[in-house]
């Protein structure tokens, strides 16, 4: 059963979508985390059940993250994406809190040539789990903030929260 809830955050309302799971903390595996107005963001579908209680554990982790108390999420995700996308998304999860990586660095980590940087960018853009799978930590080779589905200002706010923009 697909469940959803909306929670407030410092970067706007977050739409959480998940599937019931016997193995996930709190009983819900996260399928999507979208920001209001996000490019390509998920919209609630007929047949989904609104269930804020299903996201209590995930919501607690998000509140701790936004409060500066949590640097790594312990959330079960619903499997999605192609094999290549999953490799790219795994590389995103390896970028430490407070750190950044360039699109080229991610391409090298997943074994793609310089020509594959565009494919890496596309895979990052299809990340269904904004904030918790930290695509906001990927920046241009020149250090510029580029390409975030939630908008550059939100990317700046998330990186600022993590202290990754302290030197800027």
PDB file of C-alpha atoms in Angstrom:
ATOM      1  CA  UNK A   1       0.000   0.000   0.000  1.00  0.00           C
ATOM      2  CA  UNK A   2       1.359   3.417  -0.962  1.00  0.00           C
ATOM      3  CA  UNK A   3       1.142   5.977   1.814  1.00  0.00           C
ATOM      4  CA  UNK A   4       2.036   9.649   1.914  1.00  0.00           C
ATOM      5  CA  UNK A   5       2.347  12.641   4.185  1.00  0.00           C
ATOM      6  CA  UNK A   6       3.491  16.232   3.992  1.00  0.00           C
ATOM      7  CA  UNK A   7       5.767  17.755   6.597  1.00  0.00           C
ATOM      8  CA  UNK A   8       7.101  21.275   6.990  1.00  0.00           C
ATOM      9  CA  UNK A   9      10.810  22.022   6.754  1.00  0.00           C
ATOM     10  CA  UNK A  10      13.115  25.039   6.474  1.00  0.00           C
ATOM     11  CA  UNK A  11      13.212  24.490   2.677  1.00  0.00           C
ATOM     12  CA  UNK A  12       9.429  24.239   2.302  1.00  0.00           C
ATOM     13  CA  UNK A  13       6.853  21.484   2.487  1.00  0.00           C
ATOM     14  CA  UNK A  14       8.190  17.972   1.899  1.00  0.00           C
ATOM     15  CA  UNK A  15       5.979  15.339   0.272  1.00  0.00           C
ATOM     16  CA  UNK A  16       6.936  11.911   1.600  1.00  0.00           C
ATOM     17  CA  UNK A  17       5.727   8.835  -0.270  1.00  0.00           C
ATOM     18  CA  UNK A  18       6.382   5.306   0.908  1.00  0.00           C
ATOM     19  CA  UNK A  19       5.422   1.680   0.943  1.00  0.00           C
ATOM     20  CA  UNK A  20       4.550  -0.333   4.014  1.00  0.00           C
ATOM     21  CA  UNK A  21       7.540  -2.491   5.027  1.00  0.00           C
ATOM     22  CA  UNK A  22       7.985  -5.073   7.747  1.00  0.00           C
ATOM     23  CA  UNK A  23      11.739  -4.365   7.878  1.00  0.00           C
ATOM     24  CA  UNK A  24      11.830  -0.544   7.898  1.00  0.00           C
ATOM     25  CA  UNK A  25      12.109   1.465  11.109  1.00  0.00           C
ATOM     26  CA  UNK A  26       8.610   2.798  11.692  1.00  0.00           C
ATOM     27  CA  UNK A  27       7.146   0.366   9.157  1.00  0.00           C
ATOM     28  CA  UNK A  28       7.529   2.514   6.033  1.00  0.00           C
ATOM     29  CA  UNK A  29      10.163   2.361   3.289  1.00  0.00           C
ATOM     30  CA  UNK A  30      10.632   5.731   1.590  1.00  0.00           C
ATOM     31  CA  UNK A  31       9.918   5.786  -2.163  1.00  0.00           C
ATOM     32  CA  UNK A  32      10.037   9.531  -2.765  1.00  0.00           C
ATOM     33  CA  UNK A  33      10.810  12.795  -1.015  1.00  0.00           C
ATOM     34  CA  UNK A  34       9.791  15.822  -3.077  1.00  0.00           C
ATOM     35  CA  UNK A  35       9.938  19.542  -2.423  1.00  0.00           C
ATOM     36  CA  UNK A  36       7.087  21.914  -3.236  1.00  0.00           C
ATOM     37  CA  UNK A  37       7.547  23.197  -6.774  1.00  0.00           C
ATOM     38  CA  UNK A  38      10.287  20.696  -7.531  1.00  0.00           C
ATOM     39  CA  UNK A  39      11.065  20.032 -11.181  1.00  0.00           C
ATOM     40  CA  UNK A  40       9.681  16.543 -11.883  1.00  0.00           C
ATOM     41  CA  UNK A  41       8.332  16.219  -8.340  1.00  0.00           C
ATOM     42  CA  UNK A  42       5.839  13.534  -7.379  1.00  0.00           C
ATOM     43  CA  UNK A  43       2.151  14.374  -7.024  1.00  0.00           C
ATOM     44  CA  UNK A  44      -0.334  12.448  -4.896  1.00  0.00           C
ATOM     45  CA  UNK A  45      -2.129   9.735  -6.886  1.00  0.00           C
ATOM     46  CA  UNK A  46      -5.597   8.247  -6.562  1.00  0.00           C
ATOM     47  CA  UNK A  47      -5.507   5.210  -4.301  1.00  0.00           C
ATOM     48  CA  UNK A  48      -2.692   6.486  -2.088  1.00  0.00           C
ATOM     49  CA  UNK A  49      -3.536   6.733   1.599  1.00  0.00           C
ATOM     50  CA  UNK A  50      -2.617   9.805   3.645  1.00  0.00           C
ATOM     51  CA  UNK A  51      -0.906   8.491   6.779  1.00  0.00           C
ATOM     52  CA  UNK A  52       1.321  10.922   8.692  1.00  0.00           C
ATOM     53  CA  UNK A  53       1.912   8.321  11.415  1.00  0.00           C
ATOM     54  CA  UNK A  54       3.596   6.028   8.862  1.00  0.00           C
ATOM     55  CA  UNK A  55       6.355   8.630   8.504  1.00  0.00           C
ATOM     56  CA  UNK A  56       6.944   9.362  12.186  1.00  0.00           C
ATOM     57  CA  UNK A  57      10.444   7.820  12.199  1.00  0.00           C
ATOM     58  CA  UNK A  58      11.448   9.451   8.903  1.00  0.00           C
ATOM     59  CA  UNK A  59      10.010  12.771  10.057  1.00  0.00           C
ATOM     60  CA  UNK A  60      11.995  12.586  13.297  1.00  0.00           C
ATOM     61  CA  UNK A  61      15.197  12.020  11.326  1.00  0.00           C
ATOM     62  CA  UNK A  62      14.421  14.923   8.994  1.00  0.00           C
ATOM     63  CA  UNK A  63      13.722  17.248  11.940  1.00  0.00           C
ATOM     64  CA  UNK A  64      17.022  16.194  13.538  1.00  0.00           C
ATOM     65  CA  UNK A  65      18.853  16.818  10.253  1.00  0.00           C
ATOM     66  CA  UNK A  66      17.331  20.283   9.833  1.00  0.00           C
ATOM     67  CA  UNK A  67      18.116  20.984  13.496  1.00  0.00           C
ATOM     68  CA  UNK A  68      21.800  20.235  12.866  1.00  0.00           C
ATOM     69  CA  UNK A  69      21.745  17.094  15.038  1.00  0.00           C
ATOM     70  CA  UNK A  70      21.828  14.359  12.370  1.00  0.00           C
ATOM     71  CA  UNK A  71      24.465  13.927   9.670  1.00  0.00           C
ATOM     72  CA  UNK A  72      23.457  10.539   8.222  1.00  0.00           C
ATOM     73  CA  UNK A  73      20.012   9.092   7.605  1.00  0.00           C
ATOM     74  CA  UNK A  74      19.039   5.529   8.583  1.00  0.00           C
ATOM     75  CA  UNK A  75      16.063   5.104   6.268  1.00  0.00           C
ATOM     76  CA  UNK A  76      15.009   2.090   4.228  1.00  0.00           C
ATOM     77  CA  UNK A  77      14.303   3.020   0.610  1.00  0.00           C
ATOM     78  CA  UNK A  78      12.029   1.387  -1.944  1.00  0.00           C
ATOM     79  CA  UNK A  79      14.190   0.017  -4.771  1.00  0.00           C
ATOM     80  CA  UNK A  80      13.858   2.039  -7.958  1.00  0.00           C
ATOM     81  CA  UNK A  81      15.862   3.227 -10.942  1.00  0.00           C
ATOM     82  CA  UNK A  82      18.098   1.561 -13.479  1.00  0.00           C
ATOM     83  CA  UNK A  83      21.312  -0.209 -12.506  1.00  0.00           C
ATOM     84  CA  UNK A  84      23.306   2.862 -13.622  1.00  0.00           C
ATOM     85  CA  UNK A  85      21.086   5.234 -11.644  1.00  0.00           C
ATOM     86  CA  UNK A  86      21.443   3.068  -8.537  1.00  0.00           C
ATOM     87  CA  UNK A  87      25.268   3.201  -8.886  1.00  0.00           C
ATOM     88  CA  UNK A  88      25.149   6.989  -9.177  1.00  0.00           C
ATOM     89  CA  UNK A  89      22.744   7.276  -6.244  1.00  0.00           C
ATOM     90  CA  UNK A  90      25.020   5.067  -4.117  1.00  0.00           C
ATOM     91  CA  UNK A  91      27.899   7.428  -4.934  1.00  0.00           C
ATOM     92  CA  UNK A  92      25.753  10.339  -3.703  1.00  0.00           C
ATOM     93  CA  UNK A  93      25.280   8.599  -0.373  1.00  0.00           C
ATOM     94  CA  UNK A  94      29.053   8.331   0.000  1.00  0.00           C
ATOM     95  CA  UNK A  95      29.537  12.127  -0.090  1.00  0.00           C
ATOM     96  CA  UNK A  96      29.993  13.036   3.574  1.00  0.00           C
ATOM     97  CA  UNK A  97      27.881  15.570   5.424  1.00  0.00           C
ATOM     98  CA  UNK A  98      29.517  18.972   5.005  1.00  0.00           C
ATOM     99  CA  UNK A  99      31.329  17.833   1.868  1.00  0.00           C
ATOM    100  CA  UNK A 100      30.762  18.194  -1.841  1.00  0.00           C
ATOM    101  CA  UNK A 101      31.769  16.372  -5.013  1.00  0.00           C
ATOM    102  CA  UNK A 102      31.736  17.449  -8.637  1.00  0.00           C
ATOM    103  CA  UNK A 103      29.749  15.743 -11.366  1.00  0.00           C
ATOM    104  CA  UNK A 104      33.079  14.590 -12.824  1.00  0.00           C
ATOM    105  CA  UNK A 105      34.114  13.045  -9.499  1.00  0.00           C
ATOM    106  CA  UNK A 106      30.837  11.128  -9.340  1.00  0.00           C
ATOM    107  CA  UNK A 107      31.379   9.949 -12.939  1.00  0.00           C
ATOM    108  CA  UNK A 108      34.826   8.615 -12.000  1.00  0.00           C
ATOM    109  CA  UNK A 109      33.448   6.889  -8.877  1.00  0.00           C
ATOM    110  CA  UNK A 110      30.900   4.988 -10.954  1.00  0.00           C
ATOM    111  CA  UNK A 111      33.435   4.126 -13.673  1.00  0.00           C
ATOM    112  CA  UNK A 112      32.144   6.461 -16.370  1.00  0.00           C
ATOM    113  CA  UNK A 113      34.419   8.421 -18.692  1.00  0.00           C
ATOM    114  CA  UNK A 114      34.380  12.196 -18.941  1.00  0.00           C
ATOM    115  CA  UNK A 115      31.834  11.777 -21.739  1.00  0.00           C
ATOM    116  CA  UNK A 116      29.514  10.137 -19.183  1.00  0.00           C
ATOM    117  CA  UNK A 117      29.279  13.232 -16.981  1.00  0.00           C
ATOM    118  CA  UNK A 118      26.054  14.257 -18.718  1.00  0.00           C
ATOM    119  CA  UNK A 119      24.541  10.801 -18.031  1.00  0.00           C
ATOM    120  CA  UNK A 120      25.600  11.153 -14.394  1.00  0.00           C
ATOM    121  CA  UNK A 121      23.884  14.544 -14.230  1.00  0.00           C
ATOM    122  CA  UNK A 122      20.718  13.028 -15.687  1.00  0.00           C
ATOM    123  CA  UNK A 123      20.792  10.182 -13.143  1.00  0.00           C
ATOM    124  CA  UNK A 124      21.299  12.672 -10.305  1.00  0.00           C
ATOM    125  CA  UNK A 125      18.361  14.707 -11.627  1.00  0.00           C
ATOM    126  CA  UNK A 126      16.172  11.607 -11.409  1.00  0.00           C
ATOM    127  CA  UNK A 127      16.987  10.999  -7.740  1.00  0.00           C
ATOM    128  CA  UNK A 128      13.557  10.513  -6.138  1.00  0.00           C
ATOM    129  CA  UNK A 129      14.843  11.115  -2.604  1.00  0.00           C
ATOM    130  CA  UNK A 130      15.897  14.746  -2.300  1.00  0.00           C
ATOM    131  CA  UNK A 131      17.586  15.749   0.965  1.00  0.00           C
ATOM    132  CA  UNK A 132      18.008  12.188   2.311  1.00  0.00           C
ATOM    133  CA  UNK A 133      19.979  10.994  -0.745  1.00  0.00           C
ATOM    134  CA  UNK A 134      22.183  14.079  -0.905  1.00  0.00           C
ATOM    135  CA  UNK A 135      22.242  15.160  -4.542  1.00  0.00           C
ATOM    136  CA  UNK A 136      22.484  18.734  -3.224  1.00  0.00           C
ATOM    137  CA  UNK A 137      26.141  17.962  -2.395  1.00  0.00           C
ATOM    138  CA  UNK A 138      27.060  17.699  -6.090  1.00  0.00           C
ATOM    139  CA  UNK A 139      28.493  20.900  -7.564  1.00  0.00           C
ATOM    140  CA  UNK A 140      30.193  22.028 -10.745  1.00  0.00           C
ATOM    141  CA  UNK A 141      33.913  21.374 -11.275  1.00  0.00           C
ATOM    142  CA  UNK A 142      34.471  25.112 -10.746  1.00  0.00           C
ATOM    143  CA  UNK A 143      32.662  24.989  -7.378  1.00  0.00           C
ATOM    144  CA  UNK A 144      29.497  26.636  -8.738  1.00  0.00           C
ATOM    145  CA  UNK A 145      26.095  25.465  -7.562  1.00  0.00           C
ATOM    146  CA  UNK A 146      24.409  23.776 -10.497  1.00  0.00           C
ATOM    147  CA  UNK A 147      21.343  21.726 -11.342  1.00  0.00           C
ATOM    148  CA  UNK A 148      19.164  20.959  -8.339  1.00  0.00           C
ATOM    149  CA  UNK A 149      15.572  19.830  -8.964  1.00  0.00           C
ATOM    150  CA  UNK A 150      14.460  21.720  -5.848  1.00  0.00           C
ATOM    151  CA  UNK A 151      16.081  24.946  -7.054  1.00  0.00           C
ATOM    152  CA  UNK A 152      19.500  26.492  -6.532  1.00  0.00           C
ATOM    153  CA  UNK A 153      18.393  28.542  -3.507  1.00  0.00           C
ATOM    154  CA  UNK A 154      17.316  25.386  -1.677  1.00  0.00           C
ATOM    155  CA  UNK A 155      20.582  23.706  -2.639  1.00  0.00           C
ATOM    156  CA  UNK A 156      22.435  26.712  -1.174  1.00  0.00           C
ATOM    157  CA  UNK A 157      20.374  26.482   2.039  1.00  0.00           C
ATOM    158  CA  UNK A 158      21.024  22.741   2.448  1.00  0.00           C
ATOM    159  CA  UNK A 159      24.761  23.134   1.851  1.00  0.00           C
ATOM    160  CA  UNK A 160      24.802  26.098   4.250  1.00  0.00           C
ATOM    161  CA  UNK A 161      23.048  24.023   6.910  1.00  0.00           C
ATOM    162  CA  UNK A 162      25.759  21.361   6.504  1.00  0.00           C
ATOM    163  CA  UNK A 163      28.581  23.932   6.638  1.00  0.00           C
ATOM    164  CA  UNK A 164      29.699  23.128   3.101  1.00  0.00           C
ATOM    165  CA  UNK A 165      29.556  26.784   2.038  1.00  0.00           C
ATOM    166  CA  UNK A 166      31.588  28.157   4.938  1.00  0.00           C
ATOM    167  CA  UNK A 167      34.552  28.924   2.680  1.00  0.00           C
ATOM    168  CA  UNK A 168      32.383  30.608   0.020  1.00  0.00           C
TER     169      UNK A 168
END
